[in-house]
Coordinates of C-alpha atoms in Angstrom, one line a residue:
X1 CA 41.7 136.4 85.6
X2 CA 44.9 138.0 86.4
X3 CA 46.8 135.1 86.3
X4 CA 46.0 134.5 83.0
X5 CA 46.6 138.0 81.8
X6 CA 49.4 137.1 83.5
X7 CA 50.3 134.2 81.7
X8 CA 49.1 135.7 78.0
X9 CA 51.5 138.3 78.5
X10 CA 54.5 136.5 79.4
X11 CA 54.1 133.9 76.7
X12 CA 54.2 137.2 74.4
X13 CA 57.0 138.4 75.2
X14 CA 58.9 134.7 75.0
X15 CA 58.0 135.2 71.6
X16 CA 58.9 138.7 71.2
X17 CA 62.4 137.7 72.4
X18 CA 62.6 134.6 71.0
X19 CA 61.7 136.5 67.8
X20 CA 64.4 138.9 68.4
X21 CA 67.0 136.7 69.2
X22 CA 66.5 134.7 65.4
X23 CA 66.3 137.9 63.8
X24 CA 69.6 138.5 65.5
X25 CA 71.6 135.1 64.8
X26 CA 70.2 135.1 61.5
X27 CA 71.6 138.8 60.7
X28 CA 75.3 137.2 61.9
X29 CA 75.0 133.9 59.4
X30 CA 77.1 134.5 56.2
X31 CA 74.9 133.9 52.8
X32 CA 75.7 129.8 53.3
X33 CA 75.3 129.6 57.0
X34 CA 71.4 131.5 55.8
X35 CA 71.1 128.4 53.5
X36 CA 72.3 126.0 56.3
X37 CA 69.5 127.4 58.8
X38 CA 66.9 127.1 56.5
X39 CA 67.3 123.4 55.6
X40 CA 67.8 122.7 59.4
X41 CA 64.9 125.1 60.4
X42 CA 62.9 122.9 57.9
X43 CA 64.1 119.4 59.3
X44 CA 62.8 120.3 62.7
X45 CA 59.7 121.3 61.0
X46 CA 59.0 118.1 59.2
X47 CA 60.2 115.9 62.2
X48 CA 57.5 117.9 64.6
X49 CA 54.6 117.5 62.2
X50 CA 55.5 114.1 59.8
X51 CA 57.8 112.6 62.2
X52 CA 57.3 108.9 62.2
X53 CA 59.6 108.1 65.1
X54 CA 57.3 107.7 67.8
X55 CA 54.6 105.1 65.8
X56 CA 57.8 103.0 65.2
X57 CA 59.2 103.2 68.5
X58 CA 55.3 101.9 69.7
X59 CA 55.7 99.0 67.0
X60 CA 59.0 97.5 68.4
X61 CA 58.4 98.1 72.1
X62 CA 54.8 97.1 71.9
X63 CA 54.7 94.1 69.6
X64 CA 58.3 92.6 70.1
X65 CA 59.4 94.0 73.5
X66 CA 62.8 93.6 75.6
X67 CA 65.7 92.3 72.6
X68 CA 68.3 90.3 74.4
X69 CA 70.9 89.2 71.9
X70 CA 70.0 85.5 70.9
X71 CA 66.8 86.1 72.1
X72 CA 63.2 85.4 69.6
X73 CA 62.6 88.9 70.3
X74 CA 65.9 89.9 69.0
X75 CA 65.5 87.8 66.1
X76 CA 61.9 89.3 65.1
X77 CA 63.5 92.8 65.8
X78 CA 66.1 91.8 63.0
X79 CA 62.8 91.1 60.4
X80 CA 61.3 93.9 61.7
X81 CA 64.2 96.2 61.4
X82 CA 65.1 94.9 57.5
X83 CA 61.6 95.5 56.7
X84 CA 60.9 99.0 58.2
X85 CA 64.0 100.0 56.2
X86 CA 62.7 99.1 53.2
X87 CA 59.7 101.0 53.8
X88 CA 61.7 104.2 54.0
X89 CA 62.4 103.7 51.1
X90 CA 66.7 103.3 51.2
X91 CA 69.1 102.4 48.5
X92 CA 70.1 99.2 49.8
X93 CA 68.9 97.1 52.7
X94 CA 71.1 94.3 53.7
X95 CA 71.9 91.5 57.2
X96 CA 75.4 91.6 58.0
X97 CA 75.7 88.2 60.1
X98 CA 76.9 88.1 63.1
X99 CA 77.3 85.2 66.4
X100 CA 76.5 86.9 69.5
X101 CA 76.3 85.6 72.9
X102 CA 73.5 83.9 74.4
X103 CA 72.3 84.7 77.9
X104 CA 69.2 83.8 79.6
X105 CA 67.7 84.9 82.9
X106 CA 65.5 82.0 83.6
X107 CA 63.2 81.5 86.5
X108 CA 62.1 85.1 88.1
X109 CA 65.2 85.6 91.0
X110 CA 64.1 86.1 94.7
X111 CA 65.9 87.1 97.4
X112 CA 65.2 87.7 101.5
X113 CA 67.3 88.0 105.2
X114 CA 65.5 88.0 108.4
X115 CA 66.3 90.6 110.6
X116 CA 65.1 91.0 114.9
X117 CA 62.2 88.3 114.2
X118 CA 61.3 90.0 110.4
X119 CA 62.0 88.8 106.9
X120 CA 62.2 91.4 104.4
X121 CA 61.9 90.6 100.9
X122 CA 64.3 92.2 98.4
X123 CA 63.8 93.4 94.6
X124 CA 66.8 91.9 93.0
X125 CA 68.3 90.6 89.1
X126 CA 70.2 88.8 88.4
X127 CA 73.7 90.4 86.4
X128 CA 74.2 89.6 82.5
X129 CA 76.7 86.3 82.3
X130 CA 76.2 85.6 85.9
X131 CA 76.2 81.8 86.9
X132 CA 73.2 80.9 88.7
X133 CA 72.8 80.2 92.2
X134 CA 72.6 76.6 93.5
X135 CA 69.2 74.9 92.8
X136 CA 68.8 75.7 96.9
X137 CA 70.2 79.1 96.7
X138 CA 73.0 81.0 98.6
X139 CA 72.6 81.9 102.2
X140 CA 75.8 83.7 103.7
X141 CA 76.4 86.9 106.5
X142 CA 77.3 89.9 104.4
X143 CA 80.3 92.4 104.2
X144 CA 79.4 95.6 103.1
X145 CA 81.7 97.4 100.8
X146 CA 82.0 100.8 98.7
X147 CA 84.8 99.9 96.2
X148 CA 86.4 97.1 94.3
X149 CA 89.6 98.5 96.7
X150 CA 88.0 97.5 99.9
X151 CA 87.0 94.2 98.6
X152 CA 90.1 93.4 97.7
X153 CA 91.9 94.3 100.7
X154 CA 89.3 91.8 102.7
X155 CA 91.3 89.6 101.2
X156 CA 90.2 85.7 102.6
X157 CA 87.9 87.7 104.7
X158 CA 85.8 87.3 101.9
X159 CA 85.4 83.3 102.4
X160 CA 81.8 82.4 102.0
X161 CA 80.2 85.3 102.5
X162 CA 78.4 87.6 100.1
X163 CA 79.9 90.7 99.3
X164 CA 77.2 93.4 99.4
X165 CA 78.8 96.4 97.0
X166 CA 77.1 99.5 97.8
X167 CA 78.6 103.0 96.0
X168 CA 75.7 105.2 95.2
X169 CA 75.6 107.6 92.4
X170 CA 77.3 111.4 93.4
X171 CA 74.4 113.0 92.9
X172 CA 76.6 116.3 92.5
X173 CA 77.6 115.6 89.0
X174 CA 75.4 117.1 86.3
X175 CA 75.9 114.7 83.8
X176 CA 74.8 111.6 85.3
X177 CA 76.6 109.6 82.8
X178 CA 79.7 110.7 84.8
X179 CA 78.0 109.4 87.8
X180 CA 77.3 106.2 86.1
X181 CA 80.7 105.9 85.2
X182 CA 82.3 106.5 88.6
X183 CA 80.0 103.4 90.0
X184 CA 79.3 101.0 87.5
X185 CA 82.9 99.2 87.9
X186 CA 81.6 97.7 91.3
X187 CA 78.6 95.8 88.8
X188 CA 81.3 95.1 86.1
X189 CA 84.1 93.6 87.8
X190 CA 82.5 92.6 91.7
X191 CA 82.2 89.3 90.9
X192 CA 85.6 88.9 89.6
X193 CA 87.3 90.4 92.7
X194 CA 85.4 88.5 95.3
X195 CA 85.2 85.2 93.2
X196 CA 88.7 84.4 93.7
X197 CA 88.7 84.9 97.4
X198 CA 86.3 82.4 97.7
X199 CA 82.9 84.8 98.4
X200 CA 80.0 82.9 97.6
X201 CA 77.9 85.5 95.9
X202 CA 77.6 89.2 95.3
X203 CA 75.0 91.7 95.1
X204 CA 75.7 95.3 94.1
X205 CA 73.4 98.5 94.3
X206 CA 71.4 99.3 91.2
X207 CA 72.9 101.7 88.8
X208 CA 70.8 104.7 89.5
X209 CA 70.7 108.7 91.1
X210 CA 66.5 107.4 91.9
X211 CA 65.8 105.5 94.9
X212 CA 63.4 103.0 94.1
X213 CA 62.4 99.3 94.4
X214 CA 63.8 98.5 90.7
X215 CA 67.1 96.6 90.4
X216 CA 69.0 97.2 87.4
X217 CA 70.5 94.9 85.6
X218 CA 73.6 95.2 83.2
X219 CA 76.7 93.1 82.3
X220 CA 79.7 91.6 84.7
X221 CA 82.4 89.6 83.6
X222 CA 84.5 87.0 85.4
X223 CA 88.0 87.9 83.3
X224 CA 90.0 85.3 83.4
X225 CA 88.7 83.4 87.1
X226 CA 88.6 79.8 86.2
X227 CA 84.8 78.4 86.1
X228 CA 85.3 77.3 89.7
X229 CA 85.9 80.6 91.2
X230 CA 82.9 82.4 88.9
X231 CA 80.2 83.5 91.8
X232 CA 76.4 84.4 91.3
X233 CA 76.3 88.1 91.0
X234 CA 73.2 90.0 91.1
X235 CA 71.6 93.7 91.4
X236 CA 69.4 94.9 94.4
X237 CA 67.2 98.0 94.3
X238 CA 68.8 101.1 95.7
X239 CA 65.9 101.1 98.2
X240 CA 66.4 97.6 99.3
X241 CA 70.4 98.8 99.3
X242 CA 69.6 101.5 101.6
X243 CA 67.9 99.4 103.9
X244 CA 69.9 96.4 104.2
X245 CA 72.9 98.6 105.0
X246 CA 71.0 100.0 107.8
X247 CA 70.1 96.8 108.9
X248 CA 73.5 95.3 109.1
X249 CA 74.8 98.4 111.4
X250 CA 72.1 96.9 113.9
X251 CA 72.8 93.3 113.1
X252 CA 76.3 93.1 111.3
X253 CA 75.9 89.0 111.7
X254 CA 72.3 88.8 109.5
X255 CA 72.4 86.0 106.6
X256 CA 71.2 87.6 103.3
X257 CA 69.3 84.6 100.6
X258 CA 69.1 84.8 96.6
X259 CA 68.3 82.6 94.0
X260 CA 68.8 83.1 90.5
X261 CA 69.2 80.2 87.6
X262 CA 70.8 82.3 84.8
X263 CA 72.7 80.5 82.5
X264 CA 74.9 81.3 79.1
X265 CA 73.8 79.2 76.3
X266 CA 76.1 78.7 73.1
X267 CA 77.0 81.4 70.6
X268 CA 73.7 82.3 68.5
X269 CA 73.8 83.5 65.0
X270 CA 72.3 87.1 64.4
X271 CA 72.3 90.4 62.0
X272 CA 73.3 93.7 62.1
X273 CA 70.2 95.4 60.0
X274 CA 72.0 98.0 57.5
X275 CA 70.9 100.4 54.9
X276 CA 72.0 102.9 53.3
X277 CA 71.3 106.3 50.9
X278 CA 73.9 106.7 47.9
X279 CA 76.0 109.4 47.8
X280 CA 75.6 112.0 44.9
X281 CA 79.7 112.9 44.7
X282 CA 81.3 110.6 46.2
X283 CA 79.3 107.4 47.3
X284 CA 82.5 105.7 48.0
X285 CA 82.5 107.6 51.4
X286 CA 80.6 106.7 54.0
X287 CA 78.9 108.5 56.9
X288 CA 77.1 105.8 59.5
X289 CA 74.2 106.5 62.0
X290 CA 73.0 104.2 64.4
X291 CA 71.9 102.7 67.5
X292 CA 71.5 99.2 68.9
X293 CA 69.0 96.8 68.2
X294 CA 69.2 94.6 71.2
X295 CA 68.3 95.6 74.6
X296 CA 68.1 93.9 78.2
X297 CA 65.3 91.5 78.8
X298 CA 63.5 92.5 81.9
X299 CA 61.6 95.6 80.0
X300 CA 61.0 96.8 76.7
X301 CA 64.4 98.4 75.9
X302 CA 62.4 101.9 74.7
X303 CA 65.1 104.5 75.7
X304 CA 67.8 101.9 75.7
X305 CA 68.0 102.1 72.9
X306 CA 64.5 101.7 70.8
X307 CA 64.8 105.6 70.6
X308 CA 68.2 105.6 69.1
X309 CA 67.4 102.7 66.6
X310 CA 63.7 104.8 65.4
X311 CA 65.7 108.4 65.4
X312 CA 68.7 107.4 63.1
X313 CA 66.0 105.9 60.9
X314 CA 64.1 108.7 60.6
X315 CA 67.3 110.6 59.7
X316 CA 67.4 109.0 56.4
X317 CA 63.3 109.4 56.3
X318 CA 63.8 113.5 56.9
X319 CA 66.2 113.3 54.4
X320 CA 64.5 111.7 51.6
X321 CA 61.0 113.3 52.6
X322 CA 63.0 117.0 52.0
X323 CA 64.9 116.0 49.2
X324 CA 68.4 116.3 50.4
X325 CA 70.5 114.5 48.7
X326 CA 73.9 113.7 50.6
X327 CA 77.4 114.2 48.8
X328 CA 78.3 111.0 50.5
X329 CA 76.7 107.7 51.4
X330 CA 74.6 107.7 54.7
X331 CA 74.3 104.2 56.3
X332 CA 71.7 103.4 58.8
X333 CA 72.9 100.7 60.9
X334 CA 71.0 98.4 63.8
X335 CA 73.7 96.8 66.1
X336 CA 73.4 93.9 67.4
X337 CA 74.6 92.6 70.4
X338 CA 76.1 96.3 72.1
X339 CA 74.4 95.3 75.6
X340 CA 76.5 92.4 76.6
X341 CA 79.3 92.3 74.0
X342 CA 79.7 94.7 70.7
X343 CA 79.8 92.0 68.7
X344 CA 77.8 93.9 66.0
X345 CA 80.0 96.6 66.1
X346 CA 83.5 94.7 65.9
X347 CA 81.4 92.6 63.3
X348 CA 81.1 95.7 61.2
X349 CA 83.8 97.7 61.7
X350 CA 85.9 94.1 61.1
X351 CA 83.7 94.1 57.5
X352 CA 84.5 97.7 56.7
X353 CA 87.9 97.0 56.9
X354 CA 88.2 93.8 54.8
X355 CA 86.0 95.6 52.3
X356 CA 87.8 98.7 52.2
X357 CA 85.5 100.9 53.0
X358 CA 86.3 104.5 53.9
X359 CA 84.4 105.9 56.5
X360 CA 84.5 109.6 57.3
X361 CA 82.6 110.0 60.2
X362 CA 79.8 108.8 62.8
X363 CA 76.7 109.7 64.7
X364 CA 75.6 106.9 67.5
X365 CA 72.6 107.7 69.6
X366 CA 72.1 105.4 73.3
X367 CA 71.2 108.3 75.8
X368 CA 67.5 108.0 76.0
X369 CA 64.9 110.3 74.0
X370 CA 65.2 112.7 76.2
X371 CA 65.3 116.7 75.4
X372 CA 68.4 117.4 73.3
X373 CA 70.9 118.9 74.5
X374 CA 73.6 118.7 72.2
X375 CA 76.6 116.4 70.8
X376 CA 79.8 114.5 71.9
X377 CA 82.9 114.8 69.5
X378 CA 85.7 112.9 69.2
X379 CA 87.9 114.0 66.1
X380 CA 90.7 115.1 65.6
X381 CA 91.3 118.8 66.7
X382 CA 90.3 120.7 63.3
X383 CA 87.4 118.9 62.6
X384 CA 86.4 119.1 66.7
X385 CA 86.5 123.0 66.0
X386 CA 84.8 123.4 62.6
X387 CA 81.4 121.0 64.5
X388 CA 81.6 123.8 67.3
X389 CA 81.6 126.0 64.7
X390 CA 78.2 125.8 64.0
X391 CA 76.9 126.1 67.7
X392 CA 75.0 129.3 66.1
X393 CA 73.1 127.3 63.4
X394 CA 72.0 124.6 66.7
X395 CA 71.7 126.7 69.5
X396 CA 68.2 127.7 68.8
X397 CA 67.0 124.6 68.7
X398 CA 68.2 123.8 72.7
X399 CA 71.7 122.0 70.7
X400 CA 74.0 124.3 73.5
X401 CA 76.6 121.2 74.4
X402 CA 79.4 120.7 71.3
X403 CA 82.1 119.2 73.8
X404 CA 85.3 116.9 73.0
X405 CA 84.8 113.3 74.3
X406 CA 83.5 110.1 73.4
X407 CA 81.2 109.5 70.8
X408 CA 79.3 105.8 71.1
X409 CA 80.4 102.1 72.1
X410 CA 79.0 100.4 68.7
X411 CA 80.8 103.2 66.1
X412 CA 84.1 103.7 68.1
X413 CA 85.7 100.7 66.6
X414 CA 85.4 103.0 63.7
X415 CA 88.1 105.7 65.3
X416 CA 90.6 106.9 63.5
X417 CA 92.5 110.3 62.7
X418 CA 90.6 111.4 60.1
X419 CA 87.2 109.8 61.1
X420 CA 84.7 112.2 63.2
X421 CA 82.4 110.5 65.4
X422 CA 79.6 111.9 67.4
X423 CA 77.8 110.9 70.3
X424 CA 74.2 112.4 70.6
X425 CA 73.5 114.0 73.9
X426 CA 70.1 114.7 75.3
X427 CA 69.0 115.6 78.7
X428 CA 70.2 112.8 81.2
X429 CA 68.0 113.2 84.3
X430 CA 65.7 110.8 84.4
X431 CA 67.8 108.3 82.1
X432 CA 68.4 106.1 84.9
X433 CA 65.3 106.0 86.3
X434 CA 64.5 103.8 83.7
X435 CA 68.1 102.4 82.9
X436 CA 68.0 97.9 82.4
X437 CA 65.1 98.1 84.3
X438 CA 61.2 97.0 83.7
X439 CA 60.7 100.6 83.7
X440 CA 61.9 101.1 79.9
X441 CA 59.0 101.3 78.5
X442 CA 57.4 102.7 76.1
X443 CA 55.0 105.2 78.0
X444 CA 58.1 106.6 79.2
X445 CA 59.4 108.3 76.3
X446 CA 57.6 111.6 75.3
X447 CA 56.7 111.8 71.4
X448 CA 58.1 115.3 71.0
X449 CA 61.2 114.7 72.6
X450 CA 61.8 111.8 70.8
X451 CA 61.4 114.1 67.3
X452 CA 63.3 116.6 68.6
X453 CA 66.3 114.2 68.8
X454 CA 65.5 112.9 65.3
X455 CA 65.7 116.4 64.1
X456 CA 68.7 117.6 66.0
X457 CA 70.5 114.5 65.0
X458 CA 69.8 114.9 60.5
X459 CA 70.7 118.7 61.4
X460 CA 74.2 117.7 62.9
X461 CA 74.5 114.8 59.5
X462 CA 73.4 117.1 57.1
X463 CA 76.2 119.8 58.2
X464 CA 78.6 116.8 58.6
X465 CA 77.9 115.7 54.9
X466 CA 78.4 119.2 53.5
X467 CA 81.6 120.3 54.8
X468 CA 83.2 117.2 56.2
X469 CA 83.5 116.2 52.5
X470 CA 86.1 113.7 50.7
X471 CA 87.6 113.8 54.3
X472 CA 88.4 117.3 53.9
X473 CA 87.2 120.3 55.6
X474 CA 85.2 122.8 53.4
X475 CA 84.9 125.9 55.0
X476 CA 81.2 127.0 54.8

């Protein structure tokens, strides 16, 4: 009983001081900042109780599943995508074609090594646009590395052996994007490195601060290694990672087997999905949100990035279901193809150029649908200071981070002096838990969440639209 007297009485005086606190923010708002809050106060309202975010995000996941460019799933996602669109309701709906490139994972991989009398099985993937393995698999000793640095100074060391690449995430770093980013080069370019020193696979520890028994997969590239030198490259599971390091200190000489029969197929046409809400003023400028359509094959691509594509959808949705009418053109666009190639966003930004187009800003969102957290700029210094200007009107909603940096991999092709993009940030903790694994799925993302970011992202366009106008700032 005390407990929950306990618990009554703190919860009243959250609300007391959350109370307090608005009272106090709102008495420092100037008479448009007041109007401002109100019409963001109201977007968060509508997205909590009429959000339809999470009911698409089931549809896609459930009923077409993981998108890999070329795939039938991406091509359903396309339809699906065109005709969700025009169910909202948008100006226009249009496909903006597109080739993209066609990789397929084939037969499930397997991999093993026998260690003092025991064979231990290992959860591995194969890498996007890795070769496969001989029909009989690779069997090799293994060289344990942390860096493309030590690989390369192996040197012909590296002669028919499998190069085990094994740099964990610094857990340290908040942001485990950074963490991501000081790792991920090992996946990316392994293969390249060892290939031309003759290695004859390699397999590189999942992309994740978790350790589990799910590999991740994610894209490599052979750069310019003649098709005789490209080696089979594959993920392990930080688990299995952690392990088979341990077990080479004991038995440095142990022969590690995979087999994988990947392939790349020929070029496959595709779409972009794109629609868009007329501007009042001046419809000749254009403000795009997005995500990517596609997604890796081995789960059902929910927070990367089925909440991205459902959440800068239901930006437009918010927008008509309150009546805002922007003073500029707000496009919706699907990506194709961002996972293992941009071709969807060179595609377009290659069309907005031959068209002429004039583009005065961006908002991308592939971070999950996790809680929000805040925004990414990258704009040119005034317009950088006038978006962290309104850290007042976002705050309260949990919008805290307004930082200079990048913005998103499918509008940066868009980048230019006067153009201000934005990357949406939410909470990145458990994003890669789940990251190009058979974990993205569905059940993972939490419905409010997921609004929350819908909300948080129309706020940031509808601010962006008012006083980023005609490509000149308007001072509220």
């Amino acid at each position: 009983m005390k407990k929950i007297i306990y618990l009554i009485t703190l919860s009243l005086l959250i609300i007391s001081c959350n109370k307090t606190q608005e009272k106090e923010i709102n008495n420092a708002l100037s008479s448009e900042e007041k109007i401002d809050s109100t019409k963001i106060k109201t977007l968060f309202n509508s997205a909590l109780t009429q959000g339809k975010s999470y009911e698409w995000l089931r549809d896609l996941t459930q009923n077409i599943g993981g998108r890999l460019s070329g795939s039938k799933e991406a091509e359903q996602a396309v339809i699906w995508g065109e005709k969700l669109m025009k169910e909202v309701g948008l100006d226009s709906v249009w496909l903006q074609p597109v080739m993209v490139p066609h990789w397929v994972r084939g037969e499930k991989e397997i991999a093993t090594y026998t260690t003092n009398g025991v064979q231990k099985n290992v959860a591995i993937c194969a890498l996007g646009f890795s070769v496969a393995t001989p029909q009989t698999g690779v069997l090799a000793e293994v060289l344990e590395v942390k860096s493309l640095e030590e690989a390369e100074k192996l040197g012909n060391k590296m002669e028919g052996k499998i190069v085990f690449f094994n740099r964990p995430f610094d857990n340290t770093l908040i942001n485990t994007f950074g963490a991501y980013g000081g790792c991920v080069d090992q996946r990316v370019q392994g293969a390249a490195v060892c290939g031309k020193y003759g290695a004859k696979g390699v397999i590189v520890r999942s992309m994740t601060n978790s350790v589990d028994d799910y590999p991740h997969t994610g894209t490599m590239t052979y750069n310019d290694l003649p098709k005789e030198k490209h080696i089979p490259a594959a993920a392990i599971s930080s688990k299995a990672a952690n392990i088979l390091s341990e077990d080479l200190q004991k038995n440095p000489n142990l022969k590690f087997y995979f087999k994988q029969s990947c392939e790349t197929l020929p070029d496959a046409p595709s779409f972009n999905v794109v629609g868009e809400v007329k501007g009042t003023e001046t419809p000749e400028n254009i403000f795009v949100v997005g995500g990517h359509l596609d997604s890796w094959d081995l789960g059902e691509g929910a927070h990367d990035d089925g909440t991205g594509i459902v959440q800068s959808l239901e930006v437009a949705y918010l927008f008509k279901k309150n009546n805002i009418k922007p003073k500029n053109t707000i496009r919706i666009v699907f990506y194709m193809n961002e996972e293992n190639g941009t071709r969807g966003a060179k595609k377009y930004a290659e069309l907005a150029k031959l068209n002429k187009e004039m583009h005065i800003g961006g908002l991308e969102s592939d971070a999950g649908g996790h809680t929000p957290r805040g925004f990414s700029i990258q704009a040119n210094d005034s317009n950088t200071a006038l978006l962290q200007s309104w850290k007042k009107l976002l705050s309260p909603y949990g919008l805290h981070d307004l930082v200079k940096g990048g913005s998103g991999a499918d509008i940066a092709p868009l980048q230019a002096e006067n153009v201000t993009l934005v990357g949406y940030r939410p909470d990145s903790q458990r994003y890669f838990d789940y990251h190009h694994t058979s974990r993205d799925t569905f059940d993972k993302v939490n419905k409010r969440e997921l609004e929350l970011g819908s909300a948080s992202m129309a706020s940031i366009v509808y601010l962006m639209d008012k006083y980023l106008y005609n490509n000149q700032i308007v001072k509220p």
